mmCIF file of C-alpha atoms and ligand atoms in Angstrom:
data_model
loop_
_atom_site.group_PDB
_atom_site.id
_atom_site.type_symbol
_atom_site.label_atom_id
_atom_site.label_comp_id
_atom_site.label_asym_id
_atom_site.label_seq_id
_atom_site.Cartn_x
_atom_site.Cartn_y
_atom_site.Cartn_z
ATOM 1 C CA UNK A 1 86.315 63.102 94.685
ATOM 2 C CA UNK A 2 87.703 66.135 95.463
ATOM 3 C CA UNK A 3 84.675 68.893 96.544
ATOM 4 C CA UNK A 4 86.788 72.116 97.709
ATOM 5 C CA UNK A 5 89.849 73.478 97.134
ATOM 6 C CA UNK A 6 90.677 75.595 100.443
ATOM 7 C CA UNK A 7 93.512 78.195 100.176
ATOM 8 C CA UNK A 8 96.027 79.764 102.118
ATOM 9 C CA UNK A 9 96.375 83.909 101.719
ATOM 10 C CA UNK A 10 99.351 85.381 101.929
ATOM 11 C CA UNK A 11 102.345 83.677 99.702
ATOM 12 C CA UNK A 12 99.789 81.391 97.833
ATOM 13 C CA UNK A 13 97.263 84.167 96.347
ATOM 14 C CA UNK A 14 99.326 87.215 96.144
ATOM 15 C CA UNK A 15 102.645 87.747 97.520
ATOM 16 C CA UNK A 16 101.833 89.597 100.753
ATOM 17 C CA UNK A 17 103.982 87.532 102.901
ATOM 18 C CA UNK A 18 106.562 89.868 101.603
ATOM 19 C CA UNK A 19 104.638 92.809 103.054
ATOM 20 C CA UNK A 20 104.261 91.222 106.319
ATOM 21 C CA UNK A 21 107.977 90.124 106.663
ATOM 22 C CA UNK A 22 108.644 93.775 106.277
ATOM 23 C CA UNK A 23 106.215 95.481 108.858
ATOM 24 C CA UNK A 24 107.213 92.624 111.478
ATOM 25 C CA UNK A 25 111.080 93.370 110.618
ATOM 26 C CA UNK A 26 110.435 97.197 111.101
ATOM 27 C CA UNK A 27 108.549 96.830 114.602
ATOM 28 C CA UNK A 28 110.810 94.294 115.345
ATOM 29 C CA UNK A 29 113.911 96.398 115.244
ATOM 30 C CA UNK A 30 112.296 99.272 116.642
ATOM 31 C CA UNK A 31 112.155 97.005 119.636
ATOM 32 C CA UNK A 32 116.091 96.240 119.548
ATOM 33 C CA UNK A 33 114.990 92.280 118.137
ATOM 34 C CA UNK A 34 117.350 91.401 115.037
ATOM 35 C CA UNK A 35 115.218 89.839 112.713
ATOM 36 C CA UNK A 36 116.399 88.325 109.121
ATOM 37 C CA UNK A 37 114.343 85.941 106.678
ATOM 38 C CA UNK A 38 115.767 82.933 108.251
ATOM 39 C CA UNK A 39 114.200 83.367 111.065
ATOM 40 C CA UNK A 40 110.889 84.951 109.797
ATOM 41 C CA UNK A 41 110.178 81.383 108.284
ATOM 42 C CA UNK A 42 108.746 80.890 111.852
ATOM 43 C CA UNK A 43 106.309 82.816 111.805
ATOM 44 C CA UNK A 44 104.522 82.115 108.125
ATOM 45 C CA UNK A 45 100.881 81.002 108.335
ATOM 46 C CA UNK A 46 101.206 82.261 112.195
ATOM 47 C CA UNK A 47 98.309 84.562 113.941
ATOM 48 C CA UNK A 48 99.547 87.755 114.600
ATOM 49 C CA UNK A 49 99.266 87.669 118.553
ATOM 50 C CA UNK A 50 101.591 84.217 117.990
ATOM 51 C CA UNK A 51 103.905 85.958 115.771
ATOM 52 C CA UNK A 52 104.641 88.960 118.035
ATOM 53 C CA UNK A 53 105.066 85.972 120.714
ATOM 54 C CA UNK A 54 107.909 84.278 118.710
ATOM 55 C CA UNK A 55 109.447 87.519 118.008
ATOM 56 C CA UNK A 56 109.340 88.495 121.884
ATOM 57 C CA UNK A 57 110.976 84.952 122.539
ATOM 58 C CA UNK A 58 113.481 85.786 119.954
ATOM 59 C CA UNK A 59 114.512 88.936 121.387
ATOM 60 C CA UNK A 60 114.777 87.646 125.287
ATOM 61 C CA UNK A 61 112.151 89.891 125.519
ATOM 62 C CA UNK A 62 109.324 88.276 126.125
ATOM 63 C CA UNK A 63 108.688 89.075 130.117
ATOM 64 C CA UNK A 64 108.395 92.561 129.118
ATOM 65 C CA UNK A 65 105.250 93.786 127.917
ATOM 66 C CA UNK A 66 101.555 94.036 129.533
ATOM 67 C CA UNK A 67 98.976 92.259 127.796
ATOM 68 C CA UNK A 68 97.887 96.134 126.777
ATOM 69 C CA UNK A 69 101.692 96.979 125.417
ATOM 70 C CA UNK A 70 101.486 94.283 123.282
ATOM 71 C CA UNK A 71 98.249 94.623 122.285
ATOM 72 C CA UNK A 72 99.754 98.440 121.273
ATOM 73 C CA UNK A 73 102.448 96.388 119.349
ATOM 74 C CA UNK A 74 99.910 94.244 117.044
ATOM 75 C CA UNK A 75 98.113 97.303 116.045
ATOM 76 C CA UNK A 76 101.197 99.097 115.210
ATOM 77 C CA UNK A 77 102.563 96.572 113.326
ATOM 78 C CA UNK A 78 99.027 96.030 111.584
ATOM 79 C CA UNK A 79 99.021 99.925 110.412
ATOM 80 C CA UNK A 80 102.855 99.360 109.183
ATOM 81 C CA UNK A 81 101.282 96.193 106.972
ATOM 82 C CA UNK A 82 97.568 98.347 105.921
ATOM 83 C CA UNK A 83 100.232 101.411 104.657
ATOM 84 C CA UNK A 84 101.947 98.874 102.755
ATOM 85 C CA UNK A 85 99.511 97.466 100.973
ATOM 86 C CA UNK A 86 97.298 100.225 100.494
ATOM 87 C CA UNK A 87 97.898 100.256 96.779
ATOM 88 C CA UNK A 88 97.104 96.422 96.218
ATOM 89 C CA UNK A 89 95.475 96.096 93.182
ATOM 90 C CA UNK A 90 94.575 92.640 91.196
ATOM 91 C CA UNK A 91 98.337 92.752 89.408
ATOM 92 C CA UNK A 92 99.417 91.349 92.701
ATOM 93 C CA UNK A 93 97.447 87.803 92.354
ATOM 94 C CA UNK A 94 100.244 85.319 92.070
ATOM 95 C CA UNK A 95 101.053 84.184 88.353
ATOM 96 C CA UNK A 96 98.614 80.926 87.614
ATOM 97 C CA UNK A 97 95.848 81.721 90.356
ATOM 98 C CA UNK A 98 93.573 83.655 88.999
ATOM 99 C CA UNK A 99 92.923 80.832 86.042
ATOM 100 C CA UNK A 100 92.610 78.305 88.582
ATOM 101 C CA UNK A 101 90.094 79.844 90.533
ATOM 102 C CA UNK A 102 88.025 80.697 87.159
ATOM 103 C CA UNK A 103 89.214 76.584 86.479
ATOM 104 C CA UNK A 104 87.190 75.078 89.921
ATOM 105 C CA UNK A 105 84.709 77.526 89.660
ATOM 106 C CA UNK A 106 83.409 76.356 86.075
ATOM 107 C CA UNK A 107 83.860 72.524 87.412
ATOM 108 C CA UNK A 108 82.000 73.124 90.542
ATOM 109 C CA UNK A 109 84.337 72.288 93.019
ATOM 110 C CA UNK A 110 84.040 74.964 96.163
ATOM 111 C CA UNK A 111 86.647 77.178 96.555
ATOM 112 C CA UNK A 112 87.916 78.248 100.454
ATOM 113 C CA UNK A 113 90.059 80.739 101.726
ATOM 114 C CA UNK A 114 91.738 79.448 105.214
ATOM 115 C CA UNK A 115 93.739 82.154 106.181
ATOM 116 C CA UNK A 116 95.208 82.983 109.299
ATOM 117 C CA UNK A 117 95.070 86.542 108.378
ATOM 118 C CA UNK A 118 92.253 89.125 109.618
ATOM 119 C CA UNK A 119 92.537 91.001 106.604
ATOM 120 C CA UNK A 120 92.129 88.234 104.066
ATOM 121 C CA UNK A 121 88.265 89.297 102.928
ATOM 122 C CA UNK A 122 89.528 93.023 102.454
ATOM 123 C CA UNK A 123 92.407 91.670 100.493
ATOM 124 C CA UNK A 124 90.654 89.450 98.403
ATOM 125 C CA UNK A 125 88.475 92.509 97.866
ATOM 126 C CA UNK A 126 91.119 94.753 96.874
ATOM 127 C CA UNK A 127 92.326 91.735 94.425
ATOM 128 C CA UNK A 128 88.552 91.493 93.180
ATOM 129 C CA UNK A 129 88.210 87.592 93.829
ATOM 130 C CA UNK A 130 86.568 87.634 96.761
ATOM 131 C CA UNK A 131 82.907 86.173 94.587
ATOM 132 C CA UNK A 132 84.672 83.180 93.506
ATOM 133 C CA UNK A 133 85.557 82.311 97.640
ATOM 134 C CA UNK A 134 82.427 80.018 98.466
ATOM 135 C CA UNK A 135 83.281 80.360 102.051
ATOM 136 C CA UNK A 136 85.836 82.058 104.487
ATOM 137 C CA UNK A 137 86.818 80.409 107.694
ATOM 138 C CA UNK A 138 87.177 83.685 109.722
ATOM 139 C CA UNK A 139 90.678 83.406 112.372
ATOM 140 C CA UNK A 140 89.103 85.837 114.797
ATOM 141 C CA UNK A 141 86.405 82.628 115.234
ATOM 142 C CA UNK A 142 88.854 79.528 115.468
ATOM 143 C CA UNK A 143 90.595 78.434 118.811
ATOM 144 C CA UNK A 144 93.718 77.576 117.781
ATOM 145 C CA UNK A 145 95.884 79.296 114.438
ATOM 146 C CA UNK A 146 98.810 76.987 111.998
ATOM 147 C CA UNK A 147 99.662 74.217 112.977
ATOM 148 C CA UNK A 148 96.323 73.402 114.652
ATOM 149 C CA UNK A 149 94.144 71.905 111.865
ATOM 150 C CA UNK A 150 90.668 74.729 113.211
ATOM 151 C CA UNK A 151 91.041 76.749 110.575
ATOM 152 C CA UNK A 152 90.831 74.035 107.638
ATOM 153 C CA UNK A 153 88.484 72.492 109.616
ATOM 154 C CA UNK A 154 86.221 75.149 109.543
ATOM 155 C CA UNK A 155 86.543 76.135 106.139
ATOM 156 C CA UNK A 156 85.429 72.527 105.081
ATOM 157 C CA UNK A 157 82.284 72.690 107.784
ATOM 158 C CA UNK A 158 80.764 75.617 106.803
ATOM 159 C CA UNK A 159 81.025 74.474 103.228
ATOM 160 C CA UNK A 160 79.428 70.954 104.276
ATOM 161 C CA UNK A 161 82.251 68.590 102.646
ATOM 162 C CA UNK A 162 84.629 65.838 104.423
ATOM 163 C CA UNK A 163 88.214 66.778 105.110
ATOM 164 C CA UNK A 164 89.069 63.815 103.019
ATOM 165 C CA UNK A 165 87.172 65.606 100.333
ATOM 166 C CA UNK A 166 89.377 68.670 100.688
ATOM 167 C CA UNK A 167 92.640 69.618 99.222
ATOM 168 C CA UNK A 168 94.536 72.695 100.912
ATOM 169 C CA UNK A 169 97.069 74.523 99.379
ATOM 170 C CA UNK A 170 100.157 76.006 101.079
ATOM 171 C CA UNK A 171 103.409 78.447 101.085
ATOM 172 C CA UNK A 172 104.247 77.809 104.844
ATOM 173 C CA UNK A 173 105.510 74.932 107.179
ATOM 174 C CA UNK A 174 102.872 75.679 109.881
ATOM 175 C CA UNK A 175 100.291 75.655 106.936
ATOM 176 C CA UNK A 176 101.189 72.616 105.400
ATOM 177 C CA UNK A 177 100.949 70.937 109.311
ATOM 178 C CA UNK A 178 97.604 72.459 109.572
ATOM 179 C CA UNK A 179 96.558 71.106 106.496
ATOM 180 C CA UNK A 180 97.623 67.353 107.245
ATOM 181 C CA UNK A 181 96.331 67.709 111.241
ATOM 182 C CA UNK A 182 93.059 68.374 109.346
ATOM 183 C CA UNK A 183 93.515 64.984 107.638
ATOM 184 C CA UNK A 184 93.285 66.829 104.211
ATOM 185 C CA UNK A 185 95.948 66.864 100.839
ATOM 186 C CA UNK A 186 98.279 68.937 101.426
ATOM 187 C CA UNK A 187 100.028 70.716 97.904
ATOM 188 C CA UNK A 188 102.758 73.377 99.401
ATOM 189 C CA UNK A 189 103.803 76.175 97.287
ATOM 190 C CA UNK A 190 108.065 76.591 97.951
ATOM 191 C CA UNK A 191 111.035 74.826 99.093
ATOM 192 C CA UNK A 192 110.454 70.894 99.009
ATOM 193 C CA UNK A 193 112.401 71.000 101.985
ATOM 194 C CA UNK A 194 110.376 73.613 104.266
ATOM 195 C CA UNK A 195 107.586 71.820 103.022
ATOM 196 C CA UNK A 196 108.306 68.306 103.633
ATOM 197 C CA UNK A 197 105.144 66.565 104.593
ATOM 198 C CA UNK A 198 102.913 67.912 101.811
ATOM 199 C CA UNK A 199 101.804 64.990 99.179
ATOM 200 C CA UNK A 200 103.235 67.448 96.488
ATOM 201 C CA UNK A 201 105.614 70.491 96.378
ATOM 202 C CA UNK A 202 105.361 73.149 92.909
ATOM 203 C CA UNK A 203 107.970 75.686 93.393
ATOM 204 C CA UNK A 204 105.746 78.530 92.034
ATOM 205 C CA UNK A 205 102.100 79.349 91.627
ATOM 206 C CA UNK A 206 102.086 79.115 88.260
ATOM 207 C CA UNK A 207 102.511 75.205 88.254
ATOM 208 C CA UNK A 208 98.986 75.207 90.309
ATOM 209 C CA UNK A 209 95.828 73.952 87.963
ATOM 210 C CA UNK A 210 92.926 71.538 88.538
ATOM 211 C CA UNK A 211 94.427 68.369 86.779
ATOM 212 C CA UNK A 212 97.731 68.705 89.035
ATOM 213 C CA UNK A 213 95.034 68.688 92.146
ATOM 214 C CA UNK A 214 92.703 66.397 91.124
ATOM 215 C CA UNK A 215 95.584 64.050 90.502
ATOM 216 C CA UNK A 216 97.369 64.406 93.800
ATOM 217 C CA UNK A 217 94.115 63.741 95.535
ATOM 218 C CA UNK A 218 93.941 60.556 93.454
ATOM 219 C CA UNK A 219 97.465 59.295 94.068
ATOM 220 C CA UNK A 220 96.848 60.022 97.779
ATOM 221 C CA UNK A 221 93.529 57.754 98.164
ATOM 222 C CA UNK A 222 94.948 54.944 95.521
ATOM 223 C CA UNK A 223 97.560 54.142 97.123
HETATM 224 C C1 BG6 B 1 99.120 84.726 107.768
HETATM 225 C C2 BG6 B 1 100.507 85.239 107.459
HETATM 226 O O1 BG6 B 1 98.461 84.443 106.582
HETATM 227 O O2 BG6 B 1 98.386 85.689 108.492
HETATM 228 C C3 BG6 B 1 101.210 85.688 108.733
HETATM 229 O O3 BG6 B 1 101.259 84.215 106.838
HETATM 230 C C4 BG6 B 1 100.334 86.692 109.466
HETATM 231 O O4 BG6 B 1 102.452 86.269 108.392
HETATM 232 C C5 BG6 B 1 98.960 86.083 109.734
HETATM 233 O O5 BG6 B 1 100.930 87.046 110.714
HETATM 234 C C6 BG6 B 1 98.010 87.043 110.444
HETATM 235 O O6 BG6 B 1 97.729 88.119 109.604
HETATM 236 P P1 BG6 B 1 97.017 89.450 110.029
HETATM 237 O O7 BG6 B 1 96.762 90.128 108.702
HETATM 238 O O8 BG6 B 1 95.760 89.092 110.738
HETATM 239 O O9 BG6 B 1 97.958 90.212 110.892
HETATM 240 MG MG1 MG B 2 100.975 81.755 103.644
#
């Protein structure tokens, strides 16, 4: 049976990944780094102090900076993300999710937010979903960020239900990993090929409901 449905943030809920492409993209040029989508990809689902990392590595630049300079950097980049999505509102929940979350809700299965993101409770918040979110699994608390099943993990403990009772959803590569290391469904929300490794692809939100979950779970443990 599944129990809880545990979700990623940004790209699966509302389309924030966007936001954060951009703010990483403007710090990163500031710094003299080219940065384009292609390469962005790596750092989906990825903890900001990992992300500026990768970016650092990208650039040849990654001797450079005190522990204190890039501390400087995360913040900066964090107040170029907070301006941008100052005027969130709940139009920005992705088409499909909003129904789905009303959907589990009414058929008591838990609902999970496992987000690598330190603003997800604000944002869900701003998108005014944040009561139908049984638990958070709270990345400032976890050891290890995507690809490193801890936050999944966590999300499932504190609601008091088996991995194998859990299905995650997910728009990144890292996410999808995460989800799998956790030894949970994995449903990704993209490119089949990024994705490669979840039990079921849907190109868009939209496609997302309860019967499509239910019945991936199913296929999973039949076979
Ligand atoms: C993930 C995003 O959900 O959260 C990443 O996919 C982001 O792009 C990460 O870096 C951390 O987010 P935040 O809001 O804590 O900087
Ligand atoms: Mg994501």
């Amino acid at each position: 049976m599944v129990k809880a449905v545990l979700f990623d943030l940004d790209g699966v809920i509302t389309d924030t990944a966007k936001y954060h492409y951009r703010a990483w993209k403007k710090l990163a040029e500031q710094l003299g780094i080219s940065f384009d989508r292609a390469f962005n990809e790596n750092l989906k689902g990825v903890s900001r102090k990992d992300s500026l990392d990768l970016i650092l590595k990208h650039g040849n630049k990654e001797n450079q900076y005190t522990s204190e300079e890039k501390e400087d950097l995360m913040e900066e980049k964090n107040t170029i993300y907070l301006e941008m999505i100052e005027q969130l509102t709940p139009k920005a929940i992705l088409p499909g999710i909003h129904s789905l979350l009303e959907d589990l809700k009414e058929k008591g299965i838990k609902i999970g937010l496992a987000s690598a993101s330190k603003n997800g409770p604000m944002i869900l918040e701003k998108l005014e979903i944040a009561t139908y979110f049984d638990t958070i699994a709270n990345p400032a608390e976890v050891k290890r960020g995507k690809p490193f099943p801890d936050l999944y993990l966590t999300a499932a403990k504190q609601l008091n239900i088996e991995p194998q009772e859990c299905v995650g959803i997910e728009d990144a590569k890292s996410g999808v990993e995460a989800i799998l290391a956790a030894n949970m469904v994995a449903i990704g929300v993209g490119d089949k090929d990024t994705l490669q490794g979840a039990q079921y692809v849907v190109e868009n939100t939209e496609q997302l409901n309860t019967e499509l979950i239910l019945s991936v779970w199913s296929k999973v443990y039949e076979s």
